[in-house]
PDB file of C-alpha atoms and ligand atoms in Angstrom:
ATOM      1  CA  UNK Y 293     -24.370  -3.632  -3.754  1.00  0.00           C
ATOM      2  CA  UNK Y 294     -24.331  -0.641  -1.630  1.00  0.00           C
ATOM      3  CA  UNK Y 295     -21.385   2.082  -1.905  1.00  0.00           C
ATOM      4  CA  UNK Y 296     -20.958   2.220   1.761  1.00  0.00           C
ATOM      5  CA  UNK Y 297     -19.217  -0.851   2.455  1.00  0.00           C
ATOM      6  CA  UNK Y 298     -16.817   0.092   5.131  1.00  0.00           C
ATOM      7  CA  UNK Y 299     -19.530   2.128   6.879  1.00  0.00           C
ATOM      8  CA  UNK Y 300     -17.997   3.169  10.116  1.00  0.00           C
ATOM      9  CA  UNK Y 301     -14.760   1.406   9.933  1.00  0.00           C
ATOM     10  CA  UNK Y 302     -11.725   2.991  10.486  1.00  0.00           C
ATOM     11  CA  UNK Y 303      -8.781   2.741   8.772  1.00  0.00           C
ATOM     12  CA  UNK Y 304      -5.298   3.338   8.677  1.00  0.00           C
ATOM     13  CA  UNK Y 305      -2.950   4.103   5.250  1.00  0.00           C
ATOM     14  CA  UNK Y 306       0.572   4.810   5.653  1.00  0.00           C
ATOM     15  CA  UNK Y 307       1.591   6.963   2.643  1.00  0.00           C
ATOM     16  CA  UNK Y 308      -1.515   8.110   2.695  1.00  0.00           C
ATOM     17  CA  UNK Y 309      -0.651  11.811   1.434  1.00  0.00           C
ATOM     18  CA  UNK Y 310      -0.502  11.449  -2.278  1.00  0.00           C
ATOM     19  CA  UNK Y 311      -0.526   8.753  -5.364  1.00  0.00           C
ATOM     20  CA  UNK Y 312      -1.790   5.145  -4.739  1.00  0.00           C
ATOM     21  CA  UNK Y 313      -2.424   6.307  -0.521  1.00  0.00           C
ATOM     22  CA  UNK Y 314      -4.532   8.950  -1.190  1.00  0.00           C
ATOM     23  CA  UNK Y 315      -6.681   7.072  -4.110  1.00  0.00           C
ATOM     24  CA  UNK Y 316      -7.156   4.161  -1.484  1.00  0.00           C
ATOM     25  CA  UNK Y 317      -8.237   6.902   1.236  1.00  0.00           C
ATOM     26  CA  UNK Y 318     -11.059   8.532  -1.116  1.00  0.00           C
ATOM     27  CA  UNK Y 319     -12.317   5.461  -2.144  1.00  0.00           C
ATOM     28  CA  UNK Y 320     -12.457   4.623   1.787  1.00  0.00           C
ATOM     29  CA  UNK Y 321     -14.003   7.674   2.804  1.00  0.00           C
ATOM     30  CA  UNK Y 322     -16.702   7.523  -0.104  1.00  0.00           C
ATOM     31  CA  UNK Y 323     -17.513   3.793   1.078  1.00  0.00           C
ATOM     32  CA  UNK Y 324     -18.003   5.397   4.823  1.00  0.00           C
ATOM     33  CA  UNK Y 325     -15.202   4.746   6.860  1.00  0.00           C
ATOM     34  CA  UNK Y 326     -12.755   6.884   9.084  1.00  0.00           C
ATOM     35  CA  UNK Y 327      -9.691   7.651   7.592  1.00  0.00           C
ATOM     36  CA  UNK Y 328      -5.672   8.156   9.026  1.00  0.00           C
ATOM     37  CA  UNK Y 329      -3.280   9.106   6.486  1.00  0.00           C
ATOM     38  CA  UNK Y 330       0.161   8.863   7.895  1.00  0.00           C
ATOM     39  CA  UNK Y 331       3.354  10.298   6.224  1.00  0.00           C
ATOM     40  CA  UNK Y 332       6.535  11.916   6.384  1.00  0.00           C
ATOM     41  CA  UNK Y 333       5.497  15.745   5.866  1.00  0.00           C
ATOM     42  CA  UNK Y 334       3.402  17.311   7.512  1.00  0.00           C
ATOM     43  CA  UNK Y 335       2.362  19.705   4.586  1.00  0.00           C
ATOM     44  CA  UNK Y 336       1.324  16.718   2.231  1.00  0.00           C
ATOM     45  CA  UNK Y 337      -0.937  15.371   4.643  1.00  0.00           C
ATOM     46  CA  UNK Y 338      -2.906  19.073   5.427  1.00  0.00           C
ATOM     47  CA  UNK Y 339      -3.305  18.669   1.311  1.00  0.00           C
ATOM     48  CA  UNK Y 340      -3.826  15.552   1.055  1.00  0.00           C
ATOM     49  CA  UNK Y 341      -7.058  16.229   4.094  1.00  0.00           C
ATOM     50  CA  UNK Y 342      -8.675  19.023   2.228  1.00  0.00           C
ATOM     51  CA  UNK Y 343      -8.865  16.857  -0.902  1.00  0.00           C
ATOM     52  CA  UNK Y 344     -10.829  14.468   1.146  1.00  0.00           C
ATOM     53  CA  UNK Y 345     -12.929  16.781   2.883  1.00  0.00           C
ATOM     54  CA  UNK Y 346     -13.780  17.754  -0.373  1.00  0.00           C
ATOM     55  CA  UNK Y 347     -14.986  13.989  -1.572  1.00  0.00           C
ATOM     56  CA  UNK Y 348     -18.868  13.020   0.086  1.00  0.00           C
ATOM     57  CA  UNK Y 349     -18.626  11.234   3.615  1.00  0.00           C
ATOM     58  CA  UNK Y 350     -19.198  11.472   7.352  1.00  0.00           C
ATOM     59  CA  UNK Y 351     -16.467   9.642   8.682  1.00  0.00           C
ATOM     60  CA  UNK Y 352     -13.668  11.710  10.316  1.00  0.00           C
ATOM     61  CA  UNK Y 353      -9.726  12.134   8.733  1.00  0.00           C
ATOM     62  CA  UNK Y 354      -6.961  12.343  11.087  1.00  0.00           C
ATOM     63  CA  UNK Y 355      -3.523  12.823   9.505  1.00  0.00           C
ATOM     64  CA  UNK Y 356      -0.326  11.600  11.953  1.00  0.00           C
ATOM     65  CA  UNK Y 357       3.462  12.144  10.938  1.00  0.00           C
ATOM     66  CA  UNK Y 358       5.339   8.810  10.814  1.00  0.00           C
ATOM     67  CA  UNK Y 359       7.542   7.277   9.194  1.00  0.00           C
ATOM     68  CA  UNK Y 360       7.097   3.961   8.126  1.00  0.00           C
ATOM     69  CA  UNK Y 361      10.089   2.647   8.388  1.00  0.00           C
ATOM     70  CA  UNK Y 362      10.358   3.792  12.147  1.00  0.00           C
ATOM     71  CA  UNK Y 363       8.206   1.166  14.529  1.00  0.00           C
ATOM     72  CA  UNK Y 364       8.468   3.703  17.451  1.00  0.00           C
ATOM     73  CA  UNK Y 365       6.254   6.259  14.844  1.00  0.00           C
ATOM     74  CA  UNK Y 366       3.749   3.205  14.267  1.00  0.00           C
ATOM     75  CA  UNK Y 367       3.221   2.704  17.863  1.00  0.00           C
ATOM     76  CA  UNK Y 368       2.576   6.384  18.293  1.00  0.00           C
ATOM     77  CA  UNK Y 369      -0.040   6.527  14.936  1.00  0.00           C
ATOM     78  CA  UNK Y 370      -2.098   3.445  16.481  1.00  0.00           C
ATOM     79  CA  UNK Y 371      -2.372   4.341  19.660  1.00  0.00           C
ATOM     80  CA  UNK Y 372      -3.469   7.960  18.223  1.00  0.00           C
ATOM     81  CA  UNK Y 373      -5.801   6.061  15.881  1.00  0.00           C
ATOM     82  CA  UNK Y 374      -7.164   4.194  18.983  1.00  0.00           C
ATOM     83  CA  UNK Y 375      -7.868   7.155  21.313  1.00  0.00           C
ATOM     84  CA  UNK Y 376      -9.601   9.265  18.773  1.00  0.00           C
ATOM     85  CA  UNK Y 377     -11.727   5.924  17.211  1.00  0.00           C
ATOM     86  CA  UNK Y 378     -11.154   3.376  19.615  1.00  0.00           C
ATOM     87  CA  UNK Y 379     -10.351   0.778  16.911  1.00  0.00           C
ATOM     88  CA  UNK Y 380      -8.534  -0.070  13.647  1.00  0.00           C
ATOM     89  CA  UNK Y 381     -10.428  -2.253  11.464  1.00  0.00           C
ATOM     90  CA  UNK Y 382      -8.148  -1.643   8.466  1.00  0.00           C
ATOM     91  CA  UNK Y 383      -4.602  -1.141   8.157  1.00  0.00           C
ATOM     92  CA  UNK Y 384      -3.062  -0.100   4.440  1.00  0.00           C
ATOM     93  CA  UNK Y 385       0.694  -0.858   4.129  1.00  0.00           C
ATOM     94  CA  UNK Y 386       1.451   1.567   1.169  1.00  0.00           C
ATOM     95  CA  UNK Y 387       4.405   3.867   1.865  1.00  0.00           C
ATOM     96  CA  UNK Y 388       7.767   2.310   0.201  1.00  0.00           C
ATOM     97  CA  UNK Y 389      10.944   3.384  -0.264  1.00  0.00           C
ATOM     98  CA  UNK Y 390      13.124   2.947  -3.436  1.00  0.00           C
ATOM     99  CA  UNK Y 391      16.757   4.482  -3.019  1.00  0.00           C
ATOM    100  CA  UNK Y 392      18.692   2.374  -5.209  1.00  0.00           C
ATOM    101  CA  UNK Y 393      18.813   1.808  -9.244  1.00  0.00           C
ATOM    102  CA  UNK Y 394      21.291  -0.319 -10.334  1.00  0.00           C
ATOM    103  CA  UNK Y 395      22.493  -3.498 -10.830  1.00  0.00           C
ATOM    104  CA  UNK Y 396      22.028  -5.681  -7.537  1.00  0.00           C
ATOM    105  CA  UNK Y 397      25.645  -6.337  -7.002  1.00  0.00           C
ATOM    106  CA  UNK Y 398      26.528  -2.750  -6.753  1.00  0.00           C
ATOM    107  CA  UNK Y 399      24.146  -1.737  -4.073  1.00  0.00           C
ATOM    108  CA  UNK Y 400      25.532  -0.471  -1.345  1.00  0.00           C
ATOM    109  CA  UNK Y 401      24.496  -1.792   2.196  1.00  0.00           C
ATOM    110  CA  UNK Y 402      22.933   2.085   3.939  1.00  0.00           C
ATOM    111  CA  UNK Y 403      20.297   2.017   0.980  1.00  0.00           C
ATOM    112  CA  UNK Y 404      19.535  -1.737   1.138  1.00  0.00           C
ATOM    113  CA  UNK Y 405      19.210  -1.468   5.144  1.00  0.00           C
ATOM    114  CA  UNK Y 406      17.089   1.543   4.185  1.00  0.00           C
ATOM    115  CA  UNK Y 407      14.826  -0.297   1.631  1.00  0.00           C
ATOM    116  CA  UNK Y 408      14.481  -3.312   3.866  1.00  0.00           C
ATOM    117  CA  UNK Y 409      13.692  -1.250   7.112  1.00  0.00           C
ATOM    118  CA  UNK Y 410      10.643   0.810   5.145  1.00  0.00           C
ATOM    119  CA  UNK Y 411       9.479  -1.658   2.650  1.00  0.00           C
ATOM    120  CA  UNK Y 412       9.631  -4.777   4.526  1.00  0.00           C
ATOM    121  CA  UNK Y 413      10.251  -4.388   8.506  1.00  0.00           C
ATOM    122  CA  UNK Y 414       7.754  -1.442   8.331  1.00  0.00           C
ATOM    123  CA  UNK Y 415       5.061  -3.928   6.986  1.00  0.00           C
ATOM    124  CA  UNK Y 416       5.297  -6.169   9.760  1.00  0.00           C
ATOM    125  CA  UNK Y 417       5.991  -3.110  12.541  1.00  0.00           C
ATOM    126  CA  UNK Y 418       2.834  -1.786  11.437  1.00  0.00           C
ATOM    127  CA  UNK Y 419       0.887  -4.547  11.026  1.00  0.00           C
ATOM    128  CA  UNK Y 420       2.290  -6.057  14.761  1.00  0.00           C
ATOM    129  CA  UNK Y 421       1.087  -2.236  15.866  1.00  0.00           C
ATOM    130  CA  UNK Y 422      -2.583  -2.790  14.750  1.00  0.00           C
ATOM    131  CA  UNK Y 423      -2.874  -6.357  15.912  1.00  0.00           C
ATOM    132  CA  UNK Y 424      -2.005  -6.050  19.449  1.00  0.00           C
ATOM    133  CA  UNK Y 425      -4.300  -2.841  19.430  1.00  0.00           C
ATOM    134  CA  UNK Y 426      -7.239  -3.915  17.812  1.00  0.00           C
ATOM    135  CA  UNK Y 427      -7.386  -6.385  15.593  1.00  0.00           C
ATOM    136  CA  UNK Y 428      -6.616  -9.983  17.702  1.00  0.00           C
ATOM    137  CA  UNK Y 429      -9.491  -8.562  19.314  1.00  0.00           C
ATOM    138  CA  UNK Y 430     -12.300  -7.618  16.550  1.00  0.00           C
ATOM    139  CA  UNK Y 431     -10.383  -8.799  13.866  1.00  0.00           C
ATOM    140  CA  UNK Y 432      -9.663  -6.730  10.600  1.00  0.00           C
ATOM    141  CA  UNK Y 433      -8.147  -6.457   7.010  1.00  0.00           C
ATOM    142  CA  UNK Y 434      -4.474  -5.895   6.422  1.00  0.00           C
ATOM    143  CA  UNK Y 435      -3.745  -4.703   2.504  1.00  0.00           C
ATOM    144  CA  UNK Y 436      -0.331  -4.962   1.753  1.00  0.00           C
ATOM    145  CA  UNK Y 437       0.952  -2.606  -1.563  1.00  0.00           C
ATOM    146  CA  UNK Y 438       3.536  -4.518  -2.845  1.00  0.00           C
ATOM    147  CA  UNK Y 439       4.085  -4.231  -7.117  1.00  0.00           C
ATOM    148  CA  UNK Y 440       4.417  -6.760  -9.680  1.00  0.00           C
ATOM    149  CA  UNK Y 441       8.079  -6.336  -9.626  1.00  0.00           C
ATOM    150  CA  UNK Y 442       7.824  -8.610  -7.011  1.00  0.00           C
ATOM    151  CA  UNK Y 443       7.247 -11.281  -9.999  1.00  0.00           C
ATOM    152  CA  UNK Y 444       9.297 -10.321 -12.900  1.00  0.00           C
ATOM    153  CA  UNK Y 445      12.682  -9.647 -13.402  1.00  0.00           C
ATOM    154  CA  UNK Y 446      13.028  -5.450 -13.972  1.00  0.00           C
ATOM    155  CA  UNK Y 447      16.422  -3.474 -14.436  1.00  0.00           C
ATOM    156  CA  UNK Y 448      17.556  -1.589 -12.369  1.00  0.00           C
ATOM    157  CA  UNK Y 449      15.230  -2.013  -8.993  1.00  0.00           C
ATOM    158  CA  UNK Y 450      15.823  -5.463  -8.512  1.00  0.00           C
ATOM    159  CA  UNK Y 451      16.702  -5.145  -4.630  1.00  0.00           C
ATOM    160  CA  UNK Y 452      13.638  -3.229  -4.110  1.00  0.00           C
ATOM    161  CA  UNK Y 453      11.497  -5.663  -5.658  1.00  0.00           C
ATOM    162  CA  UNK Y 454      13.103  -8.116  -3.920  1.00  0.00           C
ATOM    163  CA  UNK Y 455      11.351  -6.132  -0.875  1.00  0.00           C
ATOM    164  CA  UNK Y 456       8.391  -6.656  -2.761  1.00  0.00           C
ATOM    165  CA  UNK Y 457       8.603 -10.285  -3.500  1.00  0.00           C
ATOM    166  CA  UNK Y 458       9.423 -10.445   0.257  1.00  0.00           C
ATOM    167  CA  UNK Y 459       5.921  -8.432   1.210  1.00  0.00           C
ATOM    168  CA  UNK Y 460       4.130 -11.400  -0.886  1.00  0.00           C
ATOM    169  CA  UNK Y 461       5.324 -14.000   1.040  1.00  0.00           C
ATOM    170  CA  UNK Y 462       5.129 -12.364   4.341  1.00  0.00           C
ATOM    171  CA  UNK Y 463       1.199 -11.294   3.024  1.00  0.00           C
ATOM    172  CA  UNK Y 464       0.977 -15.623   2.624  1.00  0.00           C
ATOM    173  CA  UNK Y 465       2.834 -16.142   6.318  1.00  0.00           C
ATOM    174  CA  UNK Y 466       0.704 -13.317   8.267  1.00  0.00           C
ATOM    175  CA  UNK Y 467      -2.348 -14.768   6.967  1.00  0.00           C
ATOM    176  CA  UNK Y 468      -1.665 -17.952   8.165  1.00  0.00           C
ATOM    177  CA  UNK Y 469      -0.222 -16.592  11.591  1.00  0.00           C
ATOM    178  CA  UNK Y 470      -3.501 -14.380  12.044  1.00  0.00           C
ATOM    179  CA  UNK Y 471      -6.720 -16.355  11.019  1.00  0.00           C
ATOM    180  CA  UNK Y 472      -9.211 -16.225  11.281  1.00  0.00           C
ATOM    181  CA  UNK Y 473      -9.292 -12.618  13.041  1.00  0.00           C
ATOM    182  CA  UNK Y 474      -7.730 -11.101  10.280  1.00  0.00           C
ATOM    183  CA  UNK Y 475      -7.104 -11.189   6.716  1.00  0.00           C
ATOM    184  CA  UNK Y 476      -4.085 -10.246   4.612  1.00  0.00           C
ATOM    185  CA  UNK Y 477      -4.119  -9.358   1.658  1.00  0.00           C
ATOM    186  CA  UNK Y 478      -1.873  -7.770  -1.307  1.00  0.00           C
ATOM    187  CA  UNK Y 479      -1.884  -5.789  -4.391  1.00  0.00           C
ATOM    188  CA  UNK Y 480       0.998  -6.035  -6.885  1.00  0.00           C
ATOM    189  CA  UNK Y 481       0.703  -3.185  -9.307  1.00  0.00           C
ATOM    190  CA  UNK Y 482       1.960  -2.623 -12.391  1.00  0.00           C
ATOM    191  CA  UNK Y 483       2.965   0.914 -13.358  1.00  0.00           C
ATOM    192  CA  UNK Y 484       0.848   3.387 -11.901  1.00  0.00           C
ATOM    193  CA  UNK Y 485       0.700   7.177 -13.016  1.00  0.00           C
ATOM    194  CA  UNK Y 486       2.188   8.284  -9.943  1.00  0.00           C
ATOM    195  CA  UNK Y 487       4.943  10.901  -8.651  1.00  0.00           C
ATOM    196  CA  UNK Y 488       6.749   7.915  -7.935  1.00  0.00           C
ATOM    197  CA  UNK Y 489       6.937   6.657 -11.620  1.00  0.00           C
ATOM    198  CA  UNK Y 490       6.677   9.389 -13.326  1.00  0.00           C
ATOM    199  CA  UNK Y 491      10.309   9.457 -14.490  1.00  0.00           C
ATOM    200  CA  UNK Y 492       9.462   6.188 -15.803  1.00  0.00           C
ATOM    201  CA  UNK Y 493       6.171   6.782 -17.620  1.00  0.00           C
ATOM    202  CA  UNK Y 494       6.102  10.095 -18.373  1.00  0.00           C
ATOM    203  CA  UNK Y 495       7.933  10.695 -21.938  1.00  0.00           C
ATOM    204  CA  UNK Y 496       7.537   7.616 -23.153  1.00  0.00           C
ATOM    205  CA  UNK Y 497       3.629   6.490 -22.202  1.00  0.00           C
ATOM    206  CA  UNK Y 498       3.188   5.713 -26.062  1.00  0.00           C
ATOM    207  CA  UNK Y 499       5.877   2.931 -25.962  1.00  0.00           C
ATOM    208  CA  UNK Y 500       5.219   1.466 -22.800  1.00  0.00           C
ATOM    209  CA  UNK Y 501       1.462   1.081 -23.377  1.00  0.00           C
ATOM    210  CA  UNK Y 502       1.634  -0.414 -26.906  1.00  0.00           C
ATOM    211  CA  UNK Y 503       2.099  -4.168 -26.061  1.00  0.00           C
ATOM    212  CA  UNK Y 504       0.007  -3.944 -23.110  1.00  0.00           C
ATOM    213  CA  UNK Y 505      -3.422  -6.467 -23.184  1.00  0.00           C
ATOM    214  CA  UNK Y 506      -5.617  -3.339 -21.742  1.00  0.00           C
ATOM    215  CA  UNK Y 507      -3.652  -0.507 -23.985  1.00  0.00           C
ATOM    216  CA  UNK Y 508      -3.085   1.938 -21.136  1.00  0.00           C
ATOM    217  CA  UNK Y 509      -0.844   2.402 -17.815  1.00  0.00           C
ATOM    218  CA  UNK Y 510      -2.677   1.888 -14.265  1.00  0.00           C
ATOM    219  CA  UNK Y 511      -4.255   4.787 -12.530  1.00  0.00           C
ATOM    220  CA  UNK Y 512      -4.707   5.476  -8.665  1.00  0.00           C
ATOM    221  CA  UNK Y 513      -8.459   4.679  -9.070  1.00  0.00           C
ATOM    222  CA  UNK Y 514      -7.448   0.743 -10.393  1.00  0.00           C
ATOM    223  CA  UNK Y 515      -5.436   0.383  -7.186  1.00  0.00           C
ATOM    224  CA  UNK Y 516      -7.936   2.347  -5.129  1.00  0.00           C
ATOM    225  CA  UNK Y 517     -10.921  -0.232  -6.099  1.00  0.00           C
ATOM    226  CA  UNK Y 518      -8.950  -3.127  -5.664  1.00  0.00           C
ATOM    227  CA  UNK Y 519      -8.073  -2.032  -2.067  1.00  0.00           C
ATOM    228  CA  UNK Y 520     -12.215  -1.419  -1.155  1.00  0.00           C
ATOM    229  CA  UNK Y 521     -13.110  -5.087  -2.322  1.00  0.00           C
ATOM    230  CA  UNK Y 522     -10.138  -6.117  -0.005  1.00  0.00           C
ATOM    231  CA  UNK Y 523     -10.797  -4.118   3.280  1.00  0.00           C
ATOM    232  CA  UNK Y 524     -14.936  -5.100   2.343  1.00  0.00           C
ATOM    233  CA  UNK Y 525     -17.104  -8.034   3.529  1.00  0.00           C
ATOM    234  CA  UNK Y 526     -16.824  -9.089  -0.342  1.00  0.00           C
ATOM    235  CA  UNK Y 527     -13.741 -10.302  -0.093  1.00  0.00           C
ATOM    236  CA  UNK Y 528     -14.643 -12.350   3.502  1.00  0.00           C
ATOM    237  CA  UNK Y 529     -13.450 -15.522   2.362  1.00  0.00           C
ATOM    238  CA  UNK Y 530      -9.794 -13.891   0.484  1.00  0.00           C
ATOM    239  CA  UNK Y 531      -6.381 -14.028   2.660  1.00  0.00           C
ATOM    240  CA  UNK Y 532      -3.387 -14.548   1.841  1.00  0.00           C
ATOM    241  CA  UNK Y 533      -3.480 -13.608  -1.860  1.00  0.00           C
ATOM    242  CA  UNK Y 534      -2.046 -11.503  -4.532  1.00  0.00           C
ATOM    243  CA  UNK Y 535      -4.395  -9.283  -6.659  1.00  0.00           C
ATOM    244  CA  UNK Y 536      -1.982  -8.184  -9.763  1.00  0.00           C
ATOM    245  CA  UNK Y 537      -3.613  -5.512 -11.613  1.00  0.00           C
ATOM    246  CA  UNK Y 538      -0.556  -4.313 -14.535  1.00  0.00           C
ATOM    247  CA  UNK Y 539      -3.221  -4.359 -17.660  1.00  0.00           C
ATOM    248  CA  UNK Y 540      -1.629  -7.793 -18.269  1.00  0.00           C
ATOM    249  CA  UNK Y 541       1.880  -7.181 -18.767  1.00  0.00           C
ATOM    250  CA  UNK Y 542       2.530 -10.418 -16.864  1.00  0.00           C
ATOM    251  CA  UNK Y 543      -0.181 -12.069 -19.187  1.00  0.00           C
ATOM    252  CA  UNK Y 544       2.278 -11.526 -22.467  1.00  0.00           C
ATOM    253  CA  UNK Y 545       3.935 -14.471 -24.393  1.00  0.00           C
ATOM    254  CA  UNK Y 546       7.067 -14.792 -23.931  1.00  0.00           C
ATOM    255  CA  UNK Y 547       9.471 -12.658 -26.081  1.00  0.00           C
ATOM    256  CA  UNK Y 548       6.563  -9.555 -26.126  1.00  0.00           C
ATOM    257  CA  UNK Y 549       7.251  -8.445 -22.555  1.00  0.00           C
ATOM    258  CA  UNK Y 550       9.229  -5.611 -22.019  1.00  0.00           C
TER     259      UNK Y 550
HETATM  260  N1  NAP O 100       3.511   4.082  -8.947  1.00  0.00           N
HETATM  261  C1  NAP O 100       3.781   2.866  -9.392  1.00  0.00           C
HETATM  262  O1  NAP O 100       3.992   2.639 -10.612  1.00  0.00           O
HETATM  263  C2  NAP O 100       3.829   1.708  -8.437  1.00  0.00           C
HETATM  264  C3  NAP O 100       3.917   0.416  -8.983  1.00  0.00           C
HETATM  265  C4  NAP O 100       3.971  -0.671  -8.127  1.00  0.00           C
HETATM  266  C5  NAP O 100       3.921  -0.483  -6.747  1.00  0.00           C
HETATM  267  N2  NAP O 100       3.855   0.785  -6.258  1.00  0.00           N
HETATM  268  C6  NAP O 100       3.811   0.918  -4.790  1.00  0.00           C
HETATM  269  O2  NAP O 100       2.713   1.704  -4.423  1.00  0.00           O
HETATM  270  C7  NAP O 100       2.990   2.373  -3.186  1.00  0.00           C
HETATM  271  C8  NAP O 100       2.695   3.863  -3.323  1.00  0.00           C
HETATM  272  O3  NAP O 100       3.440   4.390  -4.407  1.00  0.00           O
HETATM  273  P1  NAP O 100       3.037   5.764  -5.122  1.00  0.00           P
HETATM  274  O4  NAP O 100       3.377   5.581  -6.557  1.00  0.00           O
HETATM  275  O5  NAP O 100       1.657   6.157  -4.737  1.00  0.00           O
HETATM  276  O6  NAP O 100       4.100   6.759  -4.451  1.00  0.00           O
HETATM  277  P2  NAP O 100       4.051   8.363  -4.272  1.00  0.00           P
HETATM  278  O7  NAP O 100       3.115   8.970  -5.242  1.00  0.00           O
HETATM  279  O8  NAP O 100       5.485   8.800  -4.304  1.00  0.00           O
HETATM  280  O9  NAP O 100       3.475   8.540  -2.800  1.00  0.00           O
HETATM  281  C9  NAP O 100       4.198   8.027  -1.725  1.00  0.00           C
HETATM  282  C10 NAP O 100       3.479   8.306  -0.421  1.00  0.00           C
HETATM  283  O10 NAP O 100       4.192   7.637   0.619  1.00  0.00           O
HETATM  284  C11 NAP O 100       4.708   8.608   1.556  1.00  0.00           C
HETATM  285  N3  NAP O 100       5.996   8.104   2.003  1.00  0.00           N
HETATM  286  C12 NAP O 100       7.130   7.926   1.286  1.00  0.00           C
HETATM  287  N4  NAP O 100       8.083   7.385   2.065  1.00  0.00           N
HETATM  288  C13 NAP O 100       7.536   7.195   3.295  1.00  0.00           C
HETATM  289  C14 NAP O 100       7.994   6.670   4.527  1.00  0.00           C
HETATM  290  N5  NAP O 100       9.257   6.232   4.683  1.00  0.00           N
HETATM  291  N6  NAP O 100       7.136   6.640   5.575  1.00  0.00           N
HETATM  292  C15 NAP O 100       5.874   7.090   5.466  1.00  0.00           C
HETATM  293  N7  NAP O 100       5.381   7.601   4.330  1.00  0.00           N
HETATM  294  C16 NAP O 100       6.203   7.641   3.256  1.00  0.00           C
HETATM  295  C17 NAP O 100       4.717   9.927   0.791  1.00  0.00           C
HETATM  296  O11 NAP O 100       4.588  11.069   1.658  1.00  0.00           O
HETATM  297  P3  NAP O 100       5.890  11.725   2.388  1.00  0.00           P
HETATM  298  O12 NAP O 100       6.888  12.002   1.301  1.00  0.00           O
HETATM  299  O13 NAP O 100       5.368  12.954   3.064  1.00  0.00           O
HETATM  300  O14 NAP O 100       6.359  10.710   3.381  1.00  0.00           O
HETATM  301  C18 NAP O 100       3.448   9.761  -0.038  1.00  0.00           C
HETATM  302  O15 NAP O 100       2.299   9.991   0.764  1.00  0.00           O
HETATM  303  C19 NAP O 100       4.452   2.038  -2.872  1.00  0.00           C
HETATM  304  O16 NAP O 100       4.486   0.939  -2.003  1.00  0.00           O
HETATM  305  C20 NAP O 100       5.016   1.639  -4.210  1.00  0.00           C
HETATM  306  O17 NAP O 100       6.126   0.772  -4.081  1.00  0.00           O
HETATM  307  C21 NAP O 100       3.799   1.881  -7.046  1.00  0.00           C
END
């Protein structure tokens, strides 16, 4: 199979600056497409550029300021998108907020309004955004990053995986509501050796890996290849669906999980 799959595409990542974004933006612009990172700070995504410029590729990187959870800000990234490229072929829902750990009946309603208006409104904002631009049009591939808490039952974040759960079902919906011109797709990861999760991960790796089928925690690069067969021509017949890649923690008998 060739390595340049998305040859000439262009695609779009929100959260694109660091972590699971950027991982899904290298592997992008090593497969040959044109890249736009959006994010809150500007800083991260002048970093985040140079480490791409660095990886093999022709297409072009454009980083825009947004904020996912503001639709105004994904109006303003697509139509920036479409002037510079003229089209968006792929669109990456990644960025996620998680402002709240706790037990769900203590959350208080500013942080769930905030965790609903990035996590779950901002899909759908964004993926209205590249629809009307481009993809009812010349269709396209919509990859929603959602996370296997979205499944299970986890302390402490169970409002924002109820965001999560929420992006799976909304992943089923828009692929029925946007057939055959476009596909949607989602990941749900397990943990992933991010700055996100690092406070969850980080001093005790040894613990959290030992019951785990596949004996180590996910990287960016497990996401990142997941995310090419989904934007590619590979996956032409996928929408819809849920790729869980957590090294089979969900695949443990009952009473080892955890
Ligand atoms: N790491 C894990 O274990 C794990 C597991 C399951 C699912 N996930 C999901 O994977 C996705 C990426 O997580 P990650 O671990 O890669 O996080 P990360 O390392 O913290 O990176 C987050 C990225 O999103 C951007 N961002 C944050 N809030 C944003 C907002 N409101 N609007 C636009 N951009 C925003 C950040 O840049 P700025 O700060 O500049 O905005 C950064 O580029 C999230 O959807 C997360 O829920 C992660």
């Amino acid at each position: 199979m060739s390595t340049r799959t998305l040859d000439g595409r262009v695609a779009v990542i929100t959260g694109g600056s660091r972590g699971i974004g950027l991982g899904i933006a290298a592997a992008y612009r090593a497969a040959g497409a044109h890249v736009v990172i959006a994010a809150r700070k500007a800083p991260g995504l002048a970093e985040a550029r140079a480490h791409l410029l660095g990886i093999e590729g022709d297409g072009e990187i454009h980083t825009v300021v947004a904020n996912a959870g503001e639709p105004d800000q994904a109006e303003a990234c697509v139509d920036t998108t479409m002037s510079r490229l003229g089209r968006v072929d792929i669109l990456v829902n990644n960025a996620a907020t998680n402002p709240y750990h706790g037990d769900l009946l203590d959350l208080d309603l500013p942080r769930a309004e905030k965790t609903v208006r990035v996590n779950q409104y901002g899909m759908v904002a964004w993926t209205r955004c590249a629809w009307r631009a481009s993809m009812a049009e010349h269709g396209g591939a919509v990859i929603n990053i959602a996370s296997v808490g979205g499944l299970v039952v986890d302390p402490h974040i169970g409002y924002y995986n109820a965001t999560k759960a929420a992006m799976l079902h909304m992943t089923r919906q828009l692929a029925y509501e946007l057939g055959p011109r476009a596909r949607v797709n989602a990941i749900a990861p397990g943990l992933i050796k991010t700055e996100l999760a690092r406070a969850v991960w980080e001093a005790r790796e040894d613990i959290l890996t030992a019951a785990l089928p596949m004996r180590r925690l996910g990287t960016v690069e497990d996401v990142a290849n997941a995310a090419l067969f989904l934007a590619s021509d590979a996956s032409s017949w996928m929408t819809g669906q849920t790729l869980v890649l957590d090294g089979g923690a969900t695949a443990l008998p009952i009473g080892v999980a955890g």
